[in-house]
Amino acid sequence: DAGVIQSPRHEVTEMGQEVTLRCKPISGHDYLFWYRQTMMRGLELLIYFNNNVPIDDSGMPEDRFSAKMPNASFSTLKIQPSEPRDSAVYFCASSWGSAGVSYNEQFFGPGTRLTVL
Amino acid sequence: AQKVTQAQTEISVVEKEDVTLDCVYETRDTTYYLFWYKQPPSGELVFLIRRNSFDEQNEISGRYSWNFQKSTSSFNFTITASQVVDSAVYFCALLGGFKTIFGAGTRLFVKA
């Protein structure tokens, strides 16, 4: 079975450009999470969805970040405009659970390494 | 407030040594879940174990074992007879309420 798929694996862009990261969760999972990993701040939860609906976006750093989940098999995280401090590894993870919260383990994708010059 | 503390930033051992990774957590929830994840050099986080707050039984899986003690709010992870392939960053995580909070991670180097 395919795991969580993320694309691109690496992205290098210039400050001010729009960046779109993509994620395909494991089929049958109804929770999808976006994380950001940096040396300074570690792993941070940005937003998570349940049944395609955003449940908690309190971790989204600012209005430049937006996430969507148009269907159960696809999600995007967009940064517009990008800034050098957005450079990080962005992980998508999926899981399953009852309504509102998943108490189960998360399956992570390989991550997208974003570099903003 | 919820918090996970992994005080050991880096640990270096020689192959076949036993090593324990510490995890201390804080939560006011009575129901919560604890996890360990491994992040090898390839970068992808891999789930190792989940424990709920009502199950303090220790667990052993091959060379891996976990010691959960509510009295000290700790969930420590021991690797017995470490191998080079165990070299990775290990994260302890706490889920109480609706969010999973990750510790800062412990980087383990296992030298041949």
PDB file of C-alpha atoms in Angstrom:
ATOM      1  CA  ASP A   1       0.000   0.000   0.000  1.00  0.00           C
ATOM      2  CA  ALA A   2       1.192   3.474  -0.792  1.00  0.00           C
ATOM      3  CA  GLY A   3       2.018   5.681   2.131  1.00  0.00           C
ATOM      4  CA  VAL A   4       1.476   9.401   2.363  1.00  0.00           C
ATOM      5  CA  ILE A   5       2.697  11.055  -0.814  1.00  0.00           C
ATOM      6  CA  GLN A   6       4.088  14.559  -0.895  1.00  0.00           C
ATOM      7  CA  SER A   7       5.272  16.673  -3.767  1.00  0.00           C
ATOM      8  CA  PRO A   8       7.581  18.217  -4.559  1.00  0.00           C
ATOM      9  CA  ARG A   9      10.306  16.687  -2.424  1.00  0.00           C
ATOM     10  CA  HIS A  10      12.450  19.784  -2.788  1.00  0.00           C
ATOM     11  CA  GLU A  11      11.493  23.307  -3.662  1.00  0.00           C
ATOM     12  CA  VAL A  12      13.782  26.277  -4.086  1.00  0.00           C
ATOM     13  CA  THR A  13      12.147  29.605  -4.722  1.00  0.00           C
ATOM     14  CA  GLU A  14      12.811  33.275  -4.396  1.00  0.00           C
ATOM     15  CA  MET A  15      11.346  35.536  -1.799  1.00  0.00           C
ATOM     16  CA  GLY A  16       7.948  36.836  -2.812  1.00  0.00           C
ATOM     17  CA  GLN A  17       7.026  33.851  -4.953  1.00  0.00           C
ATOM     18  CA  GLU A  18       4.028  31.645  -4.341  1.00  0.00           C
ATOM     19  CA  VAL A  19       4.749  28.108  -3.187  1.00  0.00           C
ATOM     20  CA  THR A  20       2.294  25.221  -3.246  1.00  0.00           C
ATOM     21  CA  LEU A  21       2.971  21.971  -1.451  1.00  0.00           C
ATOM     22  CA  ARG A  22       0.874  18.923  -2.151  1.00  0.00           C
ATOM     23  CA  CYS A  23      -0.159  15.886  -0.184  1.00  0.00           C
ATOM     24  CA  LYS A  24      -2.048  12.681  -0.834  1.00  0.00           C
ATOM     25  CA  PRO A  25      -3.027  10.901   2.395  1.00  0.00           C
ATOM     26  CA  ILE A  26      -3.362   7.178   2.876  1.00  0.00           C
ATOM     27  CA  SER A  27      -6.621   5.944   1.445  1.00  0.00           C
ATOM     28  CA  GLY A  28      -9.237   5.530   4.158  1.00  0.00           C
ATOM     29  CA  HIS A  29      -7.633   7.958   6.566  1.00  0.00           C
ATOM     30  CA  ASP A  30      -9.966  10.781   7.548  1.00  0.00           C
ATOM     31  CA  TYR A  31      -7.440  13.002   9.304  1.00  0.00           C
ATOM     32  CA  LEU A  32      -4.761  15.015   7.583  1.00  0.00           C
ATOM     33  CA  PHE A  33      -2.098  17.088   9.316  1.00  0.00           C
ATOM     34  CA  TRP A  34       0.429  19.630   8.078  1.00  0.00           C
ATOM     35  CA  TYR A  35       3.597  20.109  10.123  1.00  0.00           C
ATOM     36  CA  ARG A  36       6.646  22.301   9.772  1.00  0.00           C
ATOM     37  CA  GLN A  37      10.052  21.238  11.038  1.00  0.00           C
ATOM     38  CA  THR A  38      12.909  23.639  11.686  1.00  0.00           C
ATOM     39  CA  MET A  39      16.016  23.444  13.816  1.00  0.00           C
ATOM     40  CA  MET A  40      14.874  26.364  15.931  1.00  0.00           C
ATOM     41  CA  ARG A  41      11.255  25.398  16.539  1.00  0.00           C
ATOM     42  CA  GLY A  42      11.223  21.651  16.027  1.00  0.00           C
ATOM     43  CA  LEU A  43       8.038  20.018  14.774  1.00  0.00           C
ATOM     44  CA  GLU A  44       5.054  22.336  14.756  1.00  0.00           C
ATOM     45  CA  LEU A  45       1.490  21.457  13.850  1.00  0.00           C
ATOM     46  CA  LEU A  46       0.214  24.016  11.366  1.00  0.00           C
ATOM     47  CA  ILE A  47      -3.291  22.779  10.641  1.00  0.00           C
ATOM     48  CA  TYR A  48      -5.314  19.605  10.612  1.00  0.00           C
ATOM     49  CA  PHE A  49      -8.401  18.430   8.754  1.00  0.00           C
ATOM     50  CA  ASN A  50     -11.060  15.881   9.580  1.00  0.00           C
ATOM     51  CA  ASN A  51     -13.179  14.650   6.692  1.00  0.00           C
ATOM     52  CA  ASN A  52     -11.769  17.455   4.523  1.00  0.00           C
ATOM     53  CA  VAL A  53     -12.833  20.160   6.993  1.00  0.00           C
ATOM     54  CA  PRO A  54     -10.193  22.272   8.762  1.00  0.00           C
ATOM     55  CA  ILE A  55     -10.526  21.667  12.489  1.00  0.00           C
ATOM     56  CA  ASP A  56      -7.654  23.639  13.972  1.00  0.00           C
ATOM     57  CA  ASP A  57      -5.537  26.141  12.088  1.00  0.00           C
ATOM     58  CA  SER A  58      -4.174  27.934  15.130  1.00  0.00           C
ATOM     59  CA  GLY A  59      -0.666  26.844  14.207  1.00  0.00           C
ATOM     60  CA  MET A  60      -0.680  28.588  10.847  1.00  0.00           C
ATOM     61  CA  PRO A  61       1.949  31.285  11.318  1.00  0.00           C
ATOM     62  CA  GLU A  62       0.233  34.107   9.449  1.00  0.00           C
ATOM     63  CA  ASP A  63      -2.105  35.009   6.642  1.00  0.00           C
ATOM     64  CA  ARG A  64       0.509  34.191   4.068  1.00  0.00           C
ATOM     65  CA  PHE A  65      -0.174  30.529   4.780  1.00  0.00           C
ATOM     66  CA  SER A  66      -3.313  28.773   3.618  1.00  0.00           C
ATOM     67  CA  ALA A  67      -4.339  25.136   3.355  1.00  0.00           C
ATOM     68  CA  LYS A  68      -7.115  23.385   1.534  1.00  0.00           C
ATOM     69  CA  MET A  69      -8.457  19.891   1.266  1.00  0.00           C
ATOM     70  CA  PRO A  70     -10.858  19.772  -1.675  1.00  0.00           C
ATOM     71  CA  ASN A  71     -11.388  16.024  -1.374  1.00  0.00           C
ATOM     72  CA  ALA A  72     -10.361  13.050   0.734  1.00  0.00           C
ATOM     73  CA  SER A  73      -7.316  12.284  -1.339  1.00  0.00           C
ATOM     74  CA  PHE A  74      -5.665  15.650  -1.805  1.00  0.00           C
ATOM     75  CA  SER A  75      -4.518  18.624   0.211  1.00  0.00           C
ATOM     76  CA  THR A  76      -2.416  21.688  -0.488  1.00  0.00           C
ATOM     77  CA  LEU A  77      -0.450  24.069   1.654  1.00  0.00           C
ATOM     78  CA  LYS A  78       0.188  27.408   0.006  1.00  0.00           C
ATOM     79  CA  ILE A  79       2.542  30.184   0.996  1.00  0.00           C
ATOM     80  CA  GLN A  80       2.050  33.505  -0.705  1.00  0.00           C
ATOM     81  CA  PRO A  81       4.263  35.473  -0.679  1.00  0.00           C
ATOM     82  CA  SER A  82       7.097  33.299   0.558  1.00  0.00           C
ATOM     83  CA  GLU A  83       9.843  34.636   2.808  1.00  0.00           C
ATOM     84  CA  PRO A  84      13.288  33.258   3.728  1.00  0.00           C
ATOM     85  CA  ARG A  85      12.059  32.449   7.246  1.00  0.00           C
ATOM     86  CA  ASP A  86       9.588  29.991   5.711  1.00  0.00           C
ATOM     87  CA  SER A  87      12.500  27.731   4.796  1.00  0.00           C
ATOM     88  CA  ALA A  88      11.838  24.421   6.524  1.00  0.00           C
ATOM     89  CA  VAL A  89      10.773  20.847   5.937  1.00  0.00           C
ATOM     90  CA  TYR A  90       7.017  20.566   5.626  1.00  0.00           C
ATOM     91  CA  PHE A  91       5.445  17.243   6.503  1.00  0.00           C
ATOM     92  CA  CYS A  92       2.019  15.938   5.742  1.00  0.00           C
ATOM     93  CA  ALA A  93       0.631  13.132   7.893  1.00  0.00           C
ATOM     94  CA  SER A  94      -2.601  11.201   7.934  1.00  0.00           C
ATOM     95  CA  SER A  95      -4.476   9.160  10.483  1.00  0.00           C
ATOM     96  CA  TRP A  96      -7.925   7.883  11.340  1.00  0.00           C
ATOM     97  CA  GLY A  97     -10.253   8.316  14.297  1.00  0.00           C
ATOM     98  CA  SER A  98     -13.641   9.356  15.605  1.00  0.00           C
ATOM     99  CA  ALA A  99     -15.237  12.714  14.954  1.00  0.00           C
ATOM    100  CA  GLY A 100     -13.163  15.688  15.954  1.00  0.00           C
ATOM    101  CA  VAL A 101     -10.006  14.002  17.159  1.00  0.00           C
ATOM    102  CA  SER A 102      -7.701  11.189  16.218  1.00  0.00           C
ATOM    103  CA  TYR A 103      -6.002   9.320  19.041  1.00  0.00           C
ATOM    104  CA  ASN A 104      -4.190   7.037  16.667  1.00  0.00           C
ATOM    105  CA  GLU A 105      -0.705   7.171  15.326  1.00  0.00           C
ATOM    106  CA  GLN A 106       0.049   9.370  12.376  1.00  0.00           C
ATOM    107  CA  PHE A 107       1.659   8.232   9.168  1.00  0.00           C
ATOM    108  CA  PHE A 108       4.038  10.805   7.778  1.00  0.00           C
ATOM    109  CA  GLY A 109       5.020  11.580   4.236  1.00  0.00           C
ATOM    110  CA  PRO A 110       8.643  12.055   3.196  1.00  0.00           C
ATOM    111  CA  GLY A 111       8.391  15.818   3.555  1.00  0.00           C
ATOM    112  CA  THR A 112       9.038  18.757   1.258  1.00  0.00           C
ATOM    113  CA  ARG A 113      12.254  20.648   1.870  1.00  0.00           C
ATOM    114  CA  LEU A 114      11.515  24.288   1.078  1.00  0.00           C
ATOM    115  CA  THR A 115      14.250  26.827   0.597  1.00  0.00           C
ATOM    116  CA  VAL A 116      13.293  30.450   0.090  1.00  0.00           C
ATOM    117  CA  LEU A 117      16.165  32.596  -1.135  1.00  0.00           C
TER     118      LEU A 117
ATOM    119  CA  ALA B   1      -0.518  23.771  29.074  1.00  0.00           C
ATOM    120  CA  GLN B   2       0.949  20.653  27.550  1.00  0.00           C
ATOM    121  CA  LYS B   3       4.624  20.086  27.215  1.00  0.00           C
ATOM    122  CA  VAL B   4       7.050  17.354  26.245  1.00  0.00           C
ATOM    123  CA  THR B   5      10.659  17.551  27.371  1.00  0.00           C
ATOM    124  CA  GLN B   6      13.416  15.479  25.883  1.00  0.00           C
ATOM    125  CA  ALA B   7      16.378  16.748  27.830  1.00  0.00           C
ATOM    126  CA  GLN B   8      18.966  14.725  25.914  1.00  0.00           C
ATOM    127  CA  THR B   9      19.799  16.590  22.745  1.00  0.00           C
ATOM    128  CA  GLU B  10      22.334  14.071  21.457  1.00  0.00           C
ATOM    129  CA  ILE B  11      23.521  10.687  22.620  1.00  0.00           C
ATOM    130  CA  SER B  12      26.444   8.775  21.204  1.00  0.00           C
ATOM    131  CA  VAL B  13      26.982   5.093  21.932  1.00  0.00           C
ATOM    132  CA  VAL B  14      29.004   2.257  20.561  1.00  0.00           C
ATOM    133  CA  GLU B  15      27.214  -0.593  18.862  1.00  0.00           C
ATOM    134  CA  LYS B  16      25.787  -3.223  21.234  1.00  0.00           C
ATOM    135  CA  GLU B  17      25.485  -0.783  24.091  1.00  0.00           C
ATOM    136  CA  ASP B  18      22.079  -0.263  25.688  1.00  0.00           C
ATOM    137  CA  VAL B  19      20.718   3.265  25.559  1.00  0.00           C
ATOM    138  CA  THR B  20      17.733   4.966  27.192  1.00  0.00           C
ATOM    139  CA  LEU B  21      16.038   8.024  25.773  1.00  0.00           C
ATOM    140  CA  ASP B  22      14.176  10.107  28.312  1.00  0.00           C
ATOM    141  CA  CYS B  23      10.802  11.750  27.876  1.00  0.00           C
ATOM    142  CA  VAL B  24       8.991  13.819  30.481  1.00  0.00           C
ATOM    143  CA  TYR B  25       5.588  15.271  29.811  1.00  0.00           C
ATOM    144  CA  GLU B  26       3.164  17.739  31.353  1.00  0.00           C
ATOM    145  CA  THR B  27      -0.576  17.711  30.928  1.00  0.00           C
ATOM    146  CA  ARG B  28      -3.689  18.444  32.935  1.00  0.00           C
ATOM    147  CA  ASP B  29      -5.751  15.979  30.977  1.00  0.00           C
ATOM    148  CA  THR B  30      -6.660  12.721  32.664  1.00  0.00           C
ATOM    149  CA  THR B  31      -6.947  10.976  29.312  1.00  0.00           C
ATOM    150  CA  TYR B  32      -3.998  11.369  27.018  1.00  0.00           C
ATOM    151  CA  TYR B  33      -1.795   9.412  24.668  1.00  0.00           C
ATOM    152  CA  LEU B  34       1.950   9.169  24.376  1.00  0.00           C
ATOM    153  CA  PHE B  35       3.907   8.253  21.278  1.00  0.00           C
ATOM    154  CA  TRP B  36       7.417   7.634  20.112  1.00  0.00           C
ATOM    155  CA  TYR B  37       8.483   8.295  16.535  1.00  0.00           C
ATOM    156  CA  LYS B  38      11.779   7.663  14.796  1.00  0.00           C
ATOM    157  CA  GLN B  39      13.208   9.981  12.152  1.00  0.00           C
ATOM    158  CA  PRO B  40      16.063   8.254  10.320  1.00  0.00           C
ATOM    159  CA  PRO B  41      18.480  10.186   8.096  1.00  0.00           C
ATOM    160  CA  SER B  42      16.072   9.736   5.192  1.00  0.00           C
ATOM    161  CA  GLY B  43      13.804  12.224   6.974  1.00  0.00           C
ATOM    162  CA  GLU B  44      10.464  10.477   7.216  1.00  0.00           C
ATOM    163  CA  LEU B  45       8.966  10.069  10.681  1.00  0.00           C
ATOM    164  CA  VAL B  46       8.089   6.503  11.557  1.00  0.00           C
ATOM    165  CA  PHE B  47       5.671   5.526  14.300  1.00  0.00           C
ATOM    166  CA  LEU B  48       7.067   3.235  17.002  1.00  0.00           C
ATOM    167  CA  ILE B  49       4.540   3.015  19.828  1.00  0.00           C
ATOM    168  CA  ARG B  50       1.401   4.507  21.329  1.00  0.00           C
ATOM    169  CA  ARG B  51       0.390   4.364  24.973  1.00  0.00           C
ATOM    170  CA  ASN B  52      -2.772   5.685  26.615  1.00  0.00           C
ATOM    171  CA  SER B  53      -2.786   7.203  30.074  1.00  0.00           C
ATOM    172  CA  PHE B  54      -4.653   4.277  31.597  1.00  0.00           C
ATOM    173  CA  ASP B  55      -2.177   1.652  30.520  1.00  0.00           C
ATOM    174  CA  GLU B  56       1.035   1.769  32.500  1.00  0.00           C
ATOM    175  CA  GLN B  57       2.190  -1.628  31.443  1.00  0.00           C
ATOM    176  CA  ASN B  58       5.677  -1.598  30.051  1.00  0.00           C
ATOM    177  CA  GLU B  59       6.099  -2.869  26.539  1.00  0.00           C
ATOM    178  CA  ILE B  60       8.829  -4.740  24.780  1.00  0.00           C
ATOM    179  CA  SER B  61       9.170  -5.138  21.054  1.00  0.00           C
ATOM    180  CA  GLY B  62      12.333  -6.890  20.026  1.00  0.00           C
ATOM    181  CA  ARG B  63      15.245  -4.728  21.121  1.00  0.00           C
ATOM    182  CA  TYR B  64      12.936  -1.842  21.976  1.00  0.00           C
ATOM    183  CA  SER B  65      11.226  -1.354  25.325  1.00  0.00           C
ATOM    184  CA  TRP B  66       9.209   1.434  26.848  1.00  0.00           C
ATOM    185  CA  ASN B  67       8.736   2.376  30.487  1.00  0.00           C
ATOM    186  CA  PHE B  68       5.675   4.478  31.277  1.00  0.00           C
ATOM    187  CA  GLN B  69       5.428   5.929  34.784  1.00  0.00           C
ATOM    188  CA  LYS B  70       2.576   8.294  35.535  1.00  0.00           C
ATOM    189  CA  SER B  71       3.987   9.063  38.973  1.00  0.00           C
ATOM    190  CA  THR B  72       6.964  10.763  37.380  1.00  0.00           C
ATOM    191  CA  SER B  73       5.219  11.755  34.120  1.00  0.00           C
ATOM    192  CA  SER B  74       7.803   9.899  32.135  1.00  0.00           C
ATOM    193  CA  PHE B  75       7.723   7.661  29.098  1.00  0.00           C
ATOM    194  CA  ASN B  76      11.250   6.445  28.508  1.00  0.00           C
ATOM    195  CA  PHE B  77      12.495   4.407  25.591  1.00  0.00           C
ATOM    196  CA  THR B  78      15.303   1.866  25.801  1.00  0.00           C
ATOM    197  CA  ILE B  79      17.148   0.271  22.926  1.00  0.00           C
ATOM    198  CA  THR B  80      18.979  -2.878  23.920  1.00  0.00           C
ATOM    199  CA  ALA B  81      22.110  -3.921  22.063  1.00  0.00           C
ATOM    200  CA  SER B  82      22.025  -0.868  19.819  1.00  0.00           C
ATOM    201  CA  GLN B  83      22.877  -1.145  16.148  1.00  0.00           C
ATOM    202  CA  VAL B  84      24.135   1.360  13.610  1.00  0.00           C
ATOM    203  CA  VAL B  85      20.705   1.300  11.947  1.00  0.00           C
ATOM    204  CA  ASP B  86      19.249   2.739  15.151  1.00  0.00           C
ATOM    205  CA  SER B  87      20.992   6.023  14.420  1.00  0.00           C
ATOM    206  CA  ALA B  88      18.188   8.546  14.071  1.00  0.00           C
ATOM    207  CA  VAL B  89      16.334  11.318  15.807  1.00  0.00           C
ATOM    208  CA  TYR B  90      13.714  10.021  18.197  1.00  0.00           C
ATOM    209  CA  PHE B  91      10.681  12.075  19.116  1.00  0.00           C
ATOM    210  CA  CYS B  92       8.371  11.652  22.050  1.00  0.00           C
ATOM    211  CA  ALA B  93       4.891  13.107  21.559  1.00  0.00           C
ATOM    212  CA  LEU B  94       1.851  13.817  23.706  1.00  0.00           C
ATOM    213  CA  LEU B  95      -1.752  13.925  22.558  1.00  0.00           C
ATOM    214  CA  GLY B  96      -4.173  15.408  25.044  1.00  0.00           C
ATOM    215  CA  GLY B  97      -7.201  17.291  23.944  1.00  0.00           C
ATOM    216  CA  PHE B  98      -6.978  17.726  20.205  1.00  0.00           C
ATOM    217  CA  LYS B  99      -3.338  18.349  19.393  1.00  0.00           C
ATOM    218  CA  THR B 100      -0.203  16.306  19.280  1.00  0.00           C
ATOM    219  CA  ILE B 101       2.765  18.064  20.843  1.00  0.00           C
ATOM    220  CA  PHE B 102       6.211  16.802  19.932  1.00  0.00           C
ATOM    221  CA  GLY B 103       9.334  17.004  22.032  1.00  0.00           C
ATOM    222  CA  ALA B 104      12.481  18.533  20.589  1.00  0.00           C
ATOM    223  CA  GLY B 105      13.871  15.099  19.796  1.00  0.00           C
ATOM    224  CA  THR B 106      16.986  13.192  20.801  1.00  0.00           C
ATOM    225  CA  ARG B 107      19.591  12.504  18.152  1.00  0.00           C
ATOM    226  CA  LEU B 108      21.131   9.080  18.645  1.00  0.00           C
ATOM    227  CA  PHE B 109      24.456   8.172  17.076  1.00  0.00           C
ATOM    228  CA  VAL B 110      25.406   4.528  17.152  1.00  0.00           C
ATOM    229  CA  LYS B 111      29.006   3.947  16.148  1.00  0.00           C
ATOM    230  CA  ALA B 112      30.263   0.673  14.771  1.00  0.00           C
TER     231      ALA B 112
END
